XYZ file of C-alpha atoms in Angstrom:
746
model
C 35.204 -5.046 -83.618
C 36.168 -5.254 -79.934
C 33.432 -4.489 -77.395
C 33.699 -1.060 -75.805
C 34.241 -1.213 -72.028
C 31.402 0.210 -69.994
C 32.184 3.287 -67.859
C 32.760 2.407 -64.222
C 32.039 4.040 -60.898
C 32.539 2.970 -57.269
C 29.875 2.339 -54.616
C 31.007 2.248 -50.961
C 28.717 1.612 -48.019
C 28.765 1.652 -44.229
C 25.828 -0.189 -42.701
C 24.908 -1.322 -39.186
C 21.678 -3.238 -39.754
C 21.711 -3.730 -43.513
C 19.657 -0.837 -44.900
C 22.560 1.147 -46.351
C 24.033 -2.079 -47.724
C 20.724 -2.978 -49.377
C 20.528 0.420 -51.070
C 24.151 0.191 -52.232
C 23.569 -3.287 -53.660
C 20.501 -2.007 -55.481
C 22.524 0.797 -57.080
C 25.200 -1.668 -58.164
C 22.601 -3.968 -59.725
C 20.788 -1.151 -61.521
C 24.027 0.216 -62.997
C 24.063 -2.356 -65.788
C 20.683 -1.157 -67.040
C 22.230 2.297 -67.482
C 25.238 1.004 -69.393
C 27.571 1.339 -66.412
C 29.666 -0.942 -64.229
C 29.552 -0.456 -60.449
C 32.345 -1.707 -58.209
C 30.669 -2.395 -54.857
C 32.598 -2.576 -51.570
C 32.014 -2.153 -47.872
C 34.072 0.648 -46.328
C 36.016 -1.862 -44.237
C 37.111 -3.851 -47.314
C 40.261 -1.776 -47.810
C 41.791 -4.244 -50.229
C 38.962 -3.771 -52.732
C 39.176 -0.015 -53.297
C 41.785 2.753 -53.261
C 40.444 6.285 -52.952
C 43.959 7.737 -53.087
C 44.204 6.744 -56.757
C 40.521 6.549 -57.740
C 39.708 8.384 -60.990
C 36.034 7.346 -61.280
C 32.999 8.809 -59.481
C 32.475 7.427 -55.974
C 29.028 7.026 -54.364
C 28.913 6.711 -50.555
C 25.862 5.201 -48.807
C 26.239 5.454 -45.019
C 24.028 5.119 -41.969
C 24.496 6.422 -38.431
C 24.237 4.362 -35.259
C 24.236 4.915 -31.506
C 24.797 8.518 -30.435
C 25.838 9.658 -33.901
C 28.622 7.112 -34.372
C 29.635 5.469 -37.651
C 28.514 1.880 -38.261
C 31.029 -0.723 -37.100
C 32.140 -1.411 -40.677
C 32.773 2.301 -41.350
C 34.567 3.155 -38.119
C 38.130 2.568 -39.357
C 37.480 4.491 -42.592
C 36.247 7.516 -40.633
C 39.287 7.330 -38.360
C 41.612 7.215 -41.397
C 40.177 10.251 -43.133
C 40.120 12.258 -39.860
C 43.900 12.045 -39.469
C 45.259 15.559 -39.041
C 48.395 14.706 -41.019
C 46.439 14.524 -44.308
C 46.966 17.525 -46.605
C 44.125 19.727 -47.860
C 44.605 18.411 -51.408
C 44.771 14.746 -50.404
C 41.515 13.950 -52.247
C 41.560 16.773 -54.800
C 41.207 14.188 -57.590
C 38.134 12.571 -55.988
C 34.626 13.134 -57.332
C 31.849 11.905 -55.018
C 28.152 11.782 -54.109
C 26.768 10.786 -50.723
C 23.490 9.456 -49.322
C 23.222 9.561 -45.526
C 20.616 7.574 -43.576
C 19.456 8.712 -40.148
C 16.478 9.286 -37.874
C 15.459 12.716 -36.592
C 14.000 11.078 -33.483
C 17.597 10.631 -32.340
C 20.359 13.134 -31.704
C 23.079 13.796 -34.278
C 20.908 13.125 -37.333
C 22.954 11.570 -40.163
C 26.122 12.433 -38.239
C 28.286 9.777 -39.897
C 27.351 11.000 -43.381
C 27.916 14.617 -42.376
C 31.297 13.745 -40.859
C 32.466 11.943 -44.003
C 31.190 14.719 -46.271
C 32.802 17.483 -44.235
C 36.130 15.668 -44.133
C 36.101 14.830 -47.863
C 35.573 18.496 -48.669
C 38.329 19.562 -46.269
C 40.651 17.190 -48.149
C 39.776 18.717 -51.514
C 37.202 16.226 -52.883
C 34.567 17.585 -55.285
C 30.874 16.801 -55.051
C 29.110 15.883 -58.310
C 25.599 15.420 -56.842
C 23.803 17.012 -53.890
C 23.915 14.967 -50.693
C 20.706 13.214 -49.666
C 19.709 12.996 -45.989
C 17.092 10.250 -45.672
C 15.072 10.358 -42.460
C 13.791 7.077 -41.051
C 11.582 9.102 -38.722
C 9.258 10.164 -41.555
C 10.097 7.508 -44.153
C 13.376 6.978 -45.979
C 11.611 7.009 -49.349
C 10.732 10.700 -49.088
C 14.374 11.546 -49.848
C 15.610 8.175 -51.103
C 13.398 7.787 -54.177
C 14.041 11.167 -55.838
C 17.739 11.003 -54.921
C 18.112 7.644 -56.645
C 16.095 8.802 -59.663
C 18.457 11.727 -60.223
C 21.666 9.834 -59.461
C 22.167 8.219 -62.872
C 22.080 11.428 -64.863
C 24.625 12.992 -62.508
C 26.948 9.959 -62.616
C 26.969 10.079 -66.409
C 27.616 13.819 -66.333
C 30.504 13.334 -63.912
C 31.977 10.542 -66.034
C 31.785 12.753 -69.097
C 33.506 15.678 -67.386
C 36.206 13.493 -65.824
C 36.917 11.836 -69.185
C 37.247 15.254 -70.825
C 39.609 16.423 -68.104
C 41.806 13.354 -68.538
C 42.099 13.871 -72.297
C 42.835 17.560 -71.860
C 39.831 18.567 -73.944
C 37.624 19.774 -71.166
C 35.416 22.738 -72.109
C 33.836 25.095 -69.663
C 30.328 24.364 -70.882
C 30.804 20.597 -71.115
C 29.465 20.057 -67.621
C 26.418 22.216 -68.298
C 25.619 20.484 -71.553
C 25.967 17.119 -69.872
C 23.448 18.188 -67.290
C 21.057 19.628 -69.839
C 21.067 16.611 -72.122
C 17.936 14.613 -71.374
C 18.361 10.931 -70.619
C 15.430 9.003 -72.020
C 16.022 6.155 -69.610
C 15.586 8.306 -66.501
C 12.103 9.497 -65.520
C 11.492 12.992 -64.222
C 10.588 12.948 -60.560
C 7.722 14.826 -58.993
C 7.719 14.396 -55.226
C 4.169 14.699 -53.924
C 4.034 14.735 -50.128
C 0.699 13.887 -48.564
C -0.795 16.172 -45.967
C -1.910 14.832 -42.611
C -5.488 14.624 -43.855
C -4.382 12.801 -46.993
C -2.993 10.068 -44.745
C -6.520 9.241 -43.647
C -8.050 8.726 -47.081
C -4.908 8.154 -49.159
C -6.563 9.873 -52.136
C -3.300 11.271 -53.434
C -1.517 7.964 -53.290
C -3.614 6.009 -55.728
C -3.377 8.355 -58.698
C -3.054 6.371 -61.908
C 0.265 6.713 -63.701
C 0.244 7.280 -67.453
C 3.980 7.365 -67.959
C 7.138 7.555 -65.900
C 7.372 11.286 -66.500
C 4.465 11.552 -64.055
C 5.981 9.124 -61.581
C 4.814 10.011 -58.063
C 6.972 9.073 -55.109
C 4.084 9.660 -52.745
C 4.394 9.019 -49.071
C 2.675 10.343 -45.994
C 4.458 13.013 -44.023
C 2.869 11.631 -40.891
C 3.682 7.985 -41.531
C 6.974 6.222 -40.995
C 8.716 3.819 -43.276
C 11.996 1.961 -43.077
C 11.555 -0.363 -46.027
C 14.282 0.042 -48.622
C 12.593 -0.223 -52.022
C 14.091 -2.436 -54.660
C 16.133 -0.139 -56.833
C 16.575 -2.235 -59.955
C 14.407 -1.606 -63.022
C 12.083 -4.405 -64.012
C 12.251 -6.539 -67.100
C 9.174 -7.615 -68.971
C 9.701 -11.222 -67.975
C 8.852 -11.495 -64.345
C 5.357 -11.838 -63.116
C 2.112 -12.194 -65.006
C 0.433 -8.834 -65.311
C 3.656 -6.806 -65.241
C 4.247 -4.566 -68.211
C 7.529 -2.662 -68.678
C 7.427 1.126 -68.633
C 9.821 3.455 -70.394
C 11.763 3.966 -67.171
C 12.239 0.264 -66.575
C 9.809 -0.036 -63.659
C 6.935 -2.437 -64.062
C 3.374 -1.164 -64.241
C 0.525 -3.322 -63.005
C -3.053 -2.826 -64.133
C -5.877 -4.198 -61.998
C -7.421 -5.839 -65.055
C -4.373 -8.013 -65.679
C -4.850 -9.742 -62.343
C -8.234 -11.235 -63.142
C -8.209 -11.673 -66.881
C -9.782 -8.288 -67.618
C -12.422 -8.340 -64.905
C -12.413 -5.840 -62.086
C -11.328 -7.000 -58.646
C -14.558 -7.261 -56.637
C -14.832 -5.042 -53.551
C -16.429 -7.043 -50.795
C -15.228 -4.935 -47.879
C -16.297 -1.438 -46.917
C -13.014 -0.606 -45.215
C -9.414 -0.950 -46.298
C -7.207 -3.392 -44.400
C -3.948 -5.273 -44.723
C -5.502 -7.665 -47.249
C -7.972 -5.351 -48.949
C -7.628 -1.962 -50.634
C -10.229 0.548 -51.758
C -10.416 2.898 -54.764
C -8.524 4.737 -56.018
C -5.612 2.420 -55.110
C -7.480 -0.767 -56.013
C -8.222 0.659 -59.484
C -4.810 2.220 -60.139
C -2.001 1.117 -62.372
C 0.980 0.355 -60.164
C 4.687 1.008 -60.386
C 6.292 -1.922 -58.596
C 9.981 -2.627 -58.046
C 11.619 -5.321 -60.097
C 12.079 -8.827 -58.796
C 15.120 -9.179 -56.506
C 17.461 -11.752 -58.069
C 17.597 -15.007 -56.076
C 21.118 -15.833 -54.972
C 21.026 -18.735 -52.508
C 20.762 -22.470 -53.095
C 19.196 -24.138 -50.049
C 18.659 -27.828 -49.425
C 17.618 -29.922 -46.429
C 19.413 -33.162 -45.723
C 18.477 -35.830 -43.239
C 21.510 -36.501 -41.047
C 21.333 -39.160 -38.328
C 24.613 -38.320 -36.563
C 24.359 -34.516 -36.325
C 24.949 -33.160 -32.818
C 22.153 -30.795 -31.840
C 23.500 -27.393 -30.761
C 21.870 -25.498 -27.905
C 22.178 -21.771 -27.365
C 23.857 -19.207 -29.617
C 26.705 -20.225 -31.911
C 29.363 -17.585 -31.212
C 29.822 -18.603 -27.584
C 33.518 -17.687 -27.618
C 32.549 -13.999 -27.678
C 29.770 -14.375 -25.082
C 29.543 -14.943 -21.345
C 26.972 -17.377 -19.968
C 25.932 -15.927 -16.628
C 23.308 -16.978 -14.068
C 20.524 -14.647 -12.989
C 20.957 -14.493 -9.212
C 17.954 -12.285 -8.444
C 14.785 -11.148 -10.190
C 12.453 -8.516 -8.760
C 9.371 -6.740 -10.041
C 9.712 -3.000 -9.381
C 6.179 -1.921 -10.279
C 2.947 -2.746 -8.518
C 0.585 -5.260 -10.102
C -1.920 -2.604 -11.226
C 0.725 -0.512 -12.981
C 0.304 0.103 -16.719
C 3.799 -1.277 -17.373
C 5.665 -4.129 -15.721
C 9.260 -3.197 -14.826
C 11.723 -5.889 -13.744
C 15.195 -5.739 -12.204
C 17.508 -8.654 -12.943
C 20.799 -9.247 -11.160
C 23.433 -11.302 -12.989
C 26.294 -13.039 -11.229
C 29.417 -12.229 -13.263
C 31.945 -13.287 -10.599
C 33.108 -16.207 -12.777
C 34.362 -13.684 -15.361
C 36.853 -11.343 -13.628
C 37.687 -9.753 -17.000
C 34.049 -8.712 -17.431
C 34.460 -5.263 -15.909
C 32.059 -2.393 -16.494
C 31.403 1.180 -15.446
C 28.007 2.664 -14.536
C 26.349 3.783 -17.768
C 27.945 1.044 -19.877
C 25.638 -1.178 -21.877
C 25.677 -4.828 -22.822
C 23.912 -7.191 -25.212
C 21.563 -10.011 -24.279
C 21.338 -12.820 -26.846
C 17.825 -14.260 -26.996
C 16.120 -16.842 -29.243
C 12.907 -16.534 -31.201
C 9.823 -17.736 -29.329
C 9.281 -21.487 -29.583
C 5.625 -21.092 -30.562
C 6.504 -18.696 -33.393
C 9.237 -21.004 -34.695
C 6.747 -23.882 -34.693
C 4.192 -21.758 -36.545
C 6.809 -20.820 -39.135
C 7.773 -24.476 -39.678
C 4.113 -25.385 -40.224
C 3.515 -22.378 -42.477
C 6.438 -23.445 -44.682
C 5.269 -27.075 -44.614
C 8.601 -28.157 -43.118
C 7.515 -29.309 -39.671
C 8.622 -32.878 -40.396
C 12.075 -31.680 -41.473
C 12.889 -29.577 -38.432
C 15.868 -31.808 -37.534
C 17.229 -31.845 -41.094
C 20.574 -30.177 -41.768
C 20.384 -26.922 -43.753
C 22.878 -26.614 -46.626
C 23.275 -23.086 -47.984
C 25.431 -22.072 -50.949
C 25.540 -19.418 -53.669
C 23.586 -20.006 -56.851
C 25.974 -20.258 -59.774
C 23.584 -18.397 -62.073
C 22.763 -15.516 -59.702
C 22.706 -11.984 -61.101
C 23.023 -10.360 -57.697
C 26.111 -8.175 -57.479
C 28.581 -9.163 -54.773
C 26.367 -12.005 -53.596
C 27.564 -13.854 -50.483
C 26.116 -16.379 -48.089
C 25.168 -14.214 -45.072
C 27.804 -14.473 -42.335
C 25.129 -15.219 -39.722
C 23.990 -18.377 -41.572
C 26.085 -21.242 -40.159
C 26.742 -24.539 -41.882
C 25.738 -27.906 -40.458
C 22.891 -26.750 -38.241
C 19.327 -27.973 -38.161
C 16.413 -26.071 -39.635
C 15.002 -25.728 -36.120
C 18.233 -24.117 -34.919
C 18.357 -21.761 -37.912
C 14.864 -20.420 -37.242
C 15.426 -20.254 -33.477
C 18.815 -18.519 -33.212
C 19.833 -17.056 -36.585
C 16.940 -15.288 -38.354
C 14.788 -12.403 -37.107
C 11.431 -13.997 -37.937
C 9.648 -11.060 -36.275
C 11.257 -8.547 -38.621
C 8.977 -6.203 -40.567
C 9.028 -7.379 -44.209
C 10.611 -4.852 -46.553
C 9.203 -4.004 -49.946
C 11.775 -6.067 -51.824
C 10.601 -9.094 -49.831
C 6.949 -8.324 -50.614
C 7.859 -8.090 -54.286
C 9.512 -11.508 -54.122
C 6.471 -12.973 -52.347
C 4.285 -11.931 -55.295
C 5.940 -14.653 -57.395
C 4.973 -17.278 -54.815
C 1.317 -16.284 -54.415
C -1.339 -18.193 -56.350
C -4.514 -16.249 -55.574
C -4.998 -13.313 -57.938
C -6.553 -10.963 -55.386
C -3.806 -11.652 -52.832
C -1.146 -11.254 -55.517
C -2.569 -7.877 -56.490
C -2.644 -6.712 -52.857
C 1.014 -7.650 -52.314
C 1.871 -5.707 -55.468
C 0.008 -2.702 -54.081
C 1.855 -2.876 -50.780
C 5.266 -2.866 -52.461
C 4.352 -0.250 -55.075
C 4.937 3.486 -54.985
C 1.199 4.089 -55.136
C 0.678 1.852 -52.096
C 3.294 3.554 -49.905
C 0.710 4.891 -47.448
C -0.943 1.477 -47.133
C 2.446 -0.156 -46.555
C 3.129 2.328 -43.768
C -0.307 1.966 -42.224
C -0.721 -1.813 -42.288
C 2.839 -3.146 -42.299
C 5.412 -0.709 -40.944
C 3.361 1.122 -38.304
C 1.904 -2.153 -36.986
C 5.359 -3.799 -36.770
C 3.835 -6.642 -38.754
C 6.060 -9.713 -38.739
C 6.792 -12.006 -41.659
C 4.803 -14.793 -39.991
C 1.782 -12.515 -39.538
C 2.023 -11.411 -43.154
C 2.089 -15.013 -44.369
C -0.926 -15.793 -42.191
C -2.824 -12.947 -43.866
C -1.961 -14.217 -47.369
C -2.596 -17.979 -47.198
C -1.984 -18.628 -50.902
C 1.606 -17.356 -50.560
C 4.044 -20.270 -50.264
C 7.621 -18.983 -50.294
C 10.564 -21.391 -50.401
C 12.949 -21.514 -47.459
C 15.662 -19.911 -49.599
C 13.576 -16.756 -49.950
C 13.317 -16.333 -46.184
C 17.049 -16.833 -45.708
C 17.749 -14.270 -48.444
C 15.459 -11.608 -46.999
C 15.229 -12.095 -43.234
C 17.887 -10.174 -41.284
C 20.119 -11.516 -38.563
C 18.522 -12.082 -35.169
C 20.121 -9.187 -33.309
C 21.087 -9.177 -29.614
C 19.191 -6.655 -27.516
C 21.092 -3.875 -25.685
C 20.507 -2.918 -22.038
C 22.113 -0.365 -19.717
C 23.914 -1.346 -16.524
C 21.944 -0.231 -13.460
C 24.597 -0.871 -10.824
C 28.158 -0.132 -9.772
C 30.874 -2.733 -9.203
C 31.906 -0.783 -6.102
C 28.480 -1.288 -4.552
C 27.794 -4.761 -5.997
C 31.105 -6.534 -6.715
C 30.691 -9.493 -9.039
C 27.149 -8.441 -9.935
C 25.549 -6.623 -12.846
C 22.007 -5.229 -12.623
C 19.713 -4.156 -15.429
C 16.131 -2.921 -15.597
C 13.523 -3.137 -18.348
C 9.814 -2.832 -19.039
C 8.140 -5.940 -20.412
C 7.106 -4.641 -23.840
C 3.477 -5.336 -24.789
C 2.095 -5.124 -28.333
C -1.711 -4.881 -28.381
C -3.811 -6.792 -30.900
C -4.461 -4.877 -34.108
C -5.034 -5.361 -37.831
C -2.904 -8.285 -38.949
C -2.101 -9.179 -35.317
C -5.172 -10.888 -33.855
C -3.426 -11.628 -30.549
C -1.385 -9.375 -28.268
C 2.239 -10.309 -27.851
C 5.261 -9.372 -25.776
C 8.568 -7.986 -26.933
C 10.895 -10.733 -28.096
C 13.679 -10.340 -25.525
C 11.696 -8.794 -22.659
C 9.008 -11.470 -23.028
C 11.651 -14.217 -23.073
C 13.361 -12.813 -19.967
C 10.023 -12.522 -18.167
C 9.220 -16.165 -18.902
C 12.695 -17.215 -17.696
C 12.353 -15.579 -14.285
C 8.595 -15.755 -13.768
C 8.817 -18.647 -11.298
C 11.514 -16.959 -9.162
C 10.229 -13.374 -9.360
C 10.112 -11.369 -6.116
C 7.219 -8.916 -5.947
C 7.106 -5.500 -4.202
C 6.529 -5.794 -0.467
C 7.026 -9.564 -0.413
C 9.984 -11.430 1.046
C 12.189 -13.646 -1.079
C 11.302 -17.336 -0.975
C 13.345 -19.438 1.475
C 13.813 -22.169 -1.133
C 16.738 -22.065 -3.559
C 15.357 -22.777 -7.006
C 17.670 -23.321 -9.940
C 18.299 -19.899 -11.491
C 18.277 -19.537 -15.270
C 21.343 -18.515 -17.305
C 21.608 -16.098 -20.211
C 24.322 -15.201 -22.733
C 25.597 -11.618 -22.643
C 28.488 -9.535 -23.965
C 29.672 -6.076 -22.983
C 29.332 -3.442 -25.689
C 32.519 -1.545 -26.639
C 33.009 2.221 -26.983
C 30.718 3.229 -24.133
C 30.718 7.013 -23.643
C 27.671 7.385 -21.386
C 29.648 7.713 -18.175
C 29.730 10.137 -15.261
C 32.475 12.817 -15.396
C 35.926 11.474 -14.563
C 36.561 14.648 -12.560
C 34.455 14.295 -9.367
C 34.230 18.076 -8.964
C 32.231 18.481 -12.186
C 28.494 18.952 -11.479
C 26.044 16.926 -13.553
C 22.330 16.663 -14.259
C 20.505 13.400 -14.935
C 17.146 13.147 -16.714
C 15.653 9.661 -16.615
C 11.891 9.024 -16.379
C 10.646 5.445 -15.994
C 13.284 2.803 -16.666
C 15.480 5.612 -17.992
C 16.598 6.074 -14.374
C 18.473 2.734 -14.512
C 22.004 3.928 -15.435
C 21.724 6.795 -12.937
C 21.254 4.327 -10.089
C 24.701 3.036 -11.060
C 26.041 6.609 -11.248
C 24.795 7.352 -7.729
C 25.928 4.030 -6.256
C 29.410 4.778 -7.608
C 29.349 8.365 -6.313
C 28.235 7.216 -2.855
C 31.145 4.753 -2.561
C 33.640 7.307 -3.898
C 32.457 9.851 -1.304
C 32.929 7.284 1.464
C 36.407 6.322 0.224
C 37.566 9.922 -0.388
C 36.056 12.169 2.300
C 38.559 14.947 1.583
C 37.578 15.292 -2.109
C 35.186 18.048 -3.214
C 32.373 16.545 -5.264
C 30.260 18.447 -7.788
C 26.534 19.031 -7.424
C 24.157 16.286 -8.675
C 20.591 16.674 -9.931
C 18.115 13.963 -10.948
C 14.859 14.587 -12.814
C 12.620 11.526 -12.600
C 9.041 10.953 -13.708
C 6.446 8.192 -13.839
C 2.681 7.778 -14.030
C 1.739 7.106 -10.398
C 3.684 7.689 -7.193
C 2.359 4.518 -5.527
C 2.567 2.176 -8.541
C 5.662 2.795 -10.645
C 8.024 5.084 -8.702
C 11.121 2.974 -9.451
C 13.962 2.873 -6.884
C 12.087 5.236 -4.575
C 13.846 4.075 -1.396
C 17.264 4.149 -3.091
C 16.765 7.675 -4.435
C 15.530 9.030 -1.111
C 18.536 7.359 0.541
C 20.943 9.028 -1.910
C 19.244 12.346 -1.183
C 19.511 12.016 2.601
C 23.190 10.977 2.421
C 24.102 13.970 0.234
C 25.118 11.772 -2.701
C 22.224 13.311 -4.635
C 21.758 17.029 -4.024
C 18.469 17.619 -5.840
C 15.694 15.142 -6.705
C 12.878 16.514 -8.871
C 10.020 14.051 -9.348
C 6.742 14.323 -11.244
C 3.782 11.947 -11.613
C 1.957 12.506 -14.896
C -1.297 10.682 -14.147
C -1.519 11.692 -10.478
C -1.080 15.323 -11.455
C -3.623 14.944 -14.240
C -6.201 13.704 -11.724
C -5.392 16.540 -9.308
C -5.705 19.131 -12.080
C -9.139 17.751 -12.968
C -10.256 18.239 -9.340
C -8.861 21.764 -8.978
C -10.963 24.811 -9.741
C -7.796 26.827 -10.340
C -4.954 24.591 -11.657
C -1.560 25.018 -10.016
C 0.883 26.739 -12.380
C 3.922 25.311 -10.608
C 2.999 21.647 -10.831
C 5.090 19.629 -13.288
C 3.581 16.779 -15.252
C 6.636 15.608 -17.205
C 10.393 15.888 -16.646
C 10.746 18.743 -19.146
C 8.304 20.804 -17.050
C 10.501 20.358 -13.998
C 13.507 21.399 -16.069
C 11.735 24.670 -16.917
C 10.882 25.235 -13.241
C 14.614 24.924 -12.485
C 15.809 26.611 -15.670
C 18.230 29.056 -14.058
C 20.017 26.351 -12.055
C 20.227 23.975 -15.025
C 21.611 26.522 -17.474
C 24.036 27.842 -14.849
C 25.486 24.350 -14.334
C 25.792 23.690 -18.062
C 26.965 27.066 -19.310
C 28.878 28.617 -16.393
C 30.138 25.644 -14.398
C 30.992 23.431 -17.399
C 28.701 20.709 -16.052
C 27.216 17.740 -17.908
C 23.700 16.689 -18.882
C 22.687 13.032 -19.231
C 19.355 11.942 -20.732
C 18.127 8.349 -20.756
C 14.836 6.896 -21.978
C 12.367 7.174 -24.833
C 13.747 8.778 -27.994
C 10.614 9.773 -29.887
C 8.871 11.776 -27.193
C 10.792 12.364 -23.983
C 14.296 12.919 -25.386
C 12.967 15.157 -28.131
C 10.888 17.195 -25.678
C 13.847 17.554 -23.316
C 16.040 18.739 -26.190
C 13.433 21.304 -27.298
C 13.004 22.460 -23.708
C 16.754 22.866 -23.275
C 16.827 25.004 -26.401
C 14.066 27.259 -25.071
C 15.763 27.540 -21.674
C 19.009 28.658 -23.286
C 17.157 31.208 -25.437
C 15.435 32.637 -22.357
C 18.372 32.616 -19.947
C 20.961 33.923 -22.422
C 18.548 36.144 -24.358
C 19.647 34.720 -27.712
C 17.811 33.639 -30.862
C 17.047 30.102 -32.031
C 20.207 29.780 -34.120
C 22.499 30.728 -31.235
C 20.649 28.346 -28.929
C 21.107 25.532 -31.460
C 24.812 26.317 -31.681
C 25.103 26.207 -27.892
C 23.392 22.799 -27.717
C 25.602 21.539 -30.555
C 28.687 22.687 -28.667
C 27.547 20.818 -25.557
C 27.206 17.665 -27.645
C 30.593 18.117 -29.285
C 32.231 18.574 -25.895
C 30.520 15.367 -24.703
C 28.710 17.352 -22.013
C 25.223 16.541 -23.366
C 24.947 12.755 -23.673
C 21.989 10.527 -24.427
C 21.217 6.849 -23.933
C 17.882 6.591 -25.716
C 15.824 4.027 -27.560
C 12.849 3.900 -29.924
């Protein structure tokens, strides 16, 4: 008899940094275990799918980037479905489910997913499964795990209903019966969220699992987690000590790691490499082994030309750094630098104040050397890396990553192509288990990638920003092949910075400002380290750095060069109408783009004395007035010239010291920028709500930007005498009208 074709469904993803793609690939791979066929495509691969004629369920997995924008590979799709010429029944045949990824620390949470969902419904599409909104701010798994667990039952129900509709035999109760029919291959999900106190002792996490019906997707509500768990069910043949469960996810017993003996507890405190009961005594539910898909070989080539710098030089500009100055005093907590780039050789490289650009930086030489030694490949650093697809791979839609070039040396690959500082995801940890010889270390890696070990993963891996190299140093018996690193390490991403100058004031120049990021020593990181790009830039200019209060050296040393590219679609710009008033909030290095705004405004005022210019406000803050008041002379100059109408400054640590000395604290003294906003609440709300002005916020996303947003909400409630919902609607309207803009970072 002929084989019956498996039911099909479509998986479409839009992904900026690979997380949504990884989840979509996991769904496609798991489909076969459920007797289904998934057709996987990226949203920009128009030739591979056709929603206008699609008669199978469609699953969308989309992330959000920037200020609520779609990922680059979803941008054209969003533009297509937003066309006003499309009729309201354009997608009436379409049946869909959607998982949106976002981060509540940033504005416009899951905005791309919400935009797609809203537009699909406006065009008549029907939803077969409730939309999931996964929050990277508290851990994607909180929403991701239960959403994925329930997806398969709903896909099968949708397929059943759609098949009945096509044959004309659809019954009203068919959908209900499909939903009520239990699927023995899908475990029930009980989502147990840990309290803040649970995060300290992790008691709830280590509960032993008897069967998949008691599967606990436990994670701490106070921890953060970006790791995308492996979504494919495990097979019994994988790793020693893995036993299949009814739901297809492997269970690990502590006894199986040591031949029946308990793992000895020699430490009194948990750490990256050591767990405590109950986790150390629990059975574990671990993800299945990610299928290998790359064939990697090293070949000695005597005639290969060694490449220097990034590969895609045709899209980059190599520019010299013409000036480097330290803006903070030596005893400041943070070190802020201003770099001036000479872009005069590239007349097409035009920018506006507020625009941003990318700096392409390499991995640190010392870390690349350590990685070569850790892999035992230090003698093959000059060998040519050959990468191809494995013919026997079971990975759906497998491709050689586009950022892996051919005919480059191993040294070049590790220096310019792979993010060797990336935090290892759980799928990578699961793959490392197979390459670990020590039983205790193997068990610990299994714990860290398991559902029961979610809190430990957050605490010792994610929250510490533990790198792959640091993880390998902590587990010395783990010896992964080079192919595994290439499969799991993401692309080395360029780092974005905001322009801190105006072409009118500094023709042929581009300024930018940054703090040199410092990571203190902690568990798993015995030595402190600097941020990858900021540390590299600091080292580049260290010998030519000009310090506060000191004159520039009379000598002309050779200035270093860096590769940069302007970022498209910049919306963080001052109003095009000069009469529109605007407010700028930028503590610390967040003031950088506003220096460009004010330089531009000053020149425009000089060139157009007859034009009426709108009012300008700047709210700035730092720790100490005499140590890290960035651009103090410039700001006071803008104020005296009338370019800046109001400058509101606060010094958090100075004020803290004054408050400690005062018997009666001053009620009108602001410590942070949001406090100054409250002190000027009537003026701020009047500009935004009555004069149609604009608000710009630049700086830290997790604390400052969130506090400013909350403060704005309270100000609107107070000034307009409205409730929370109306205040939220007002803020949302400001965002939609592009009158409340943010340039923020984590």
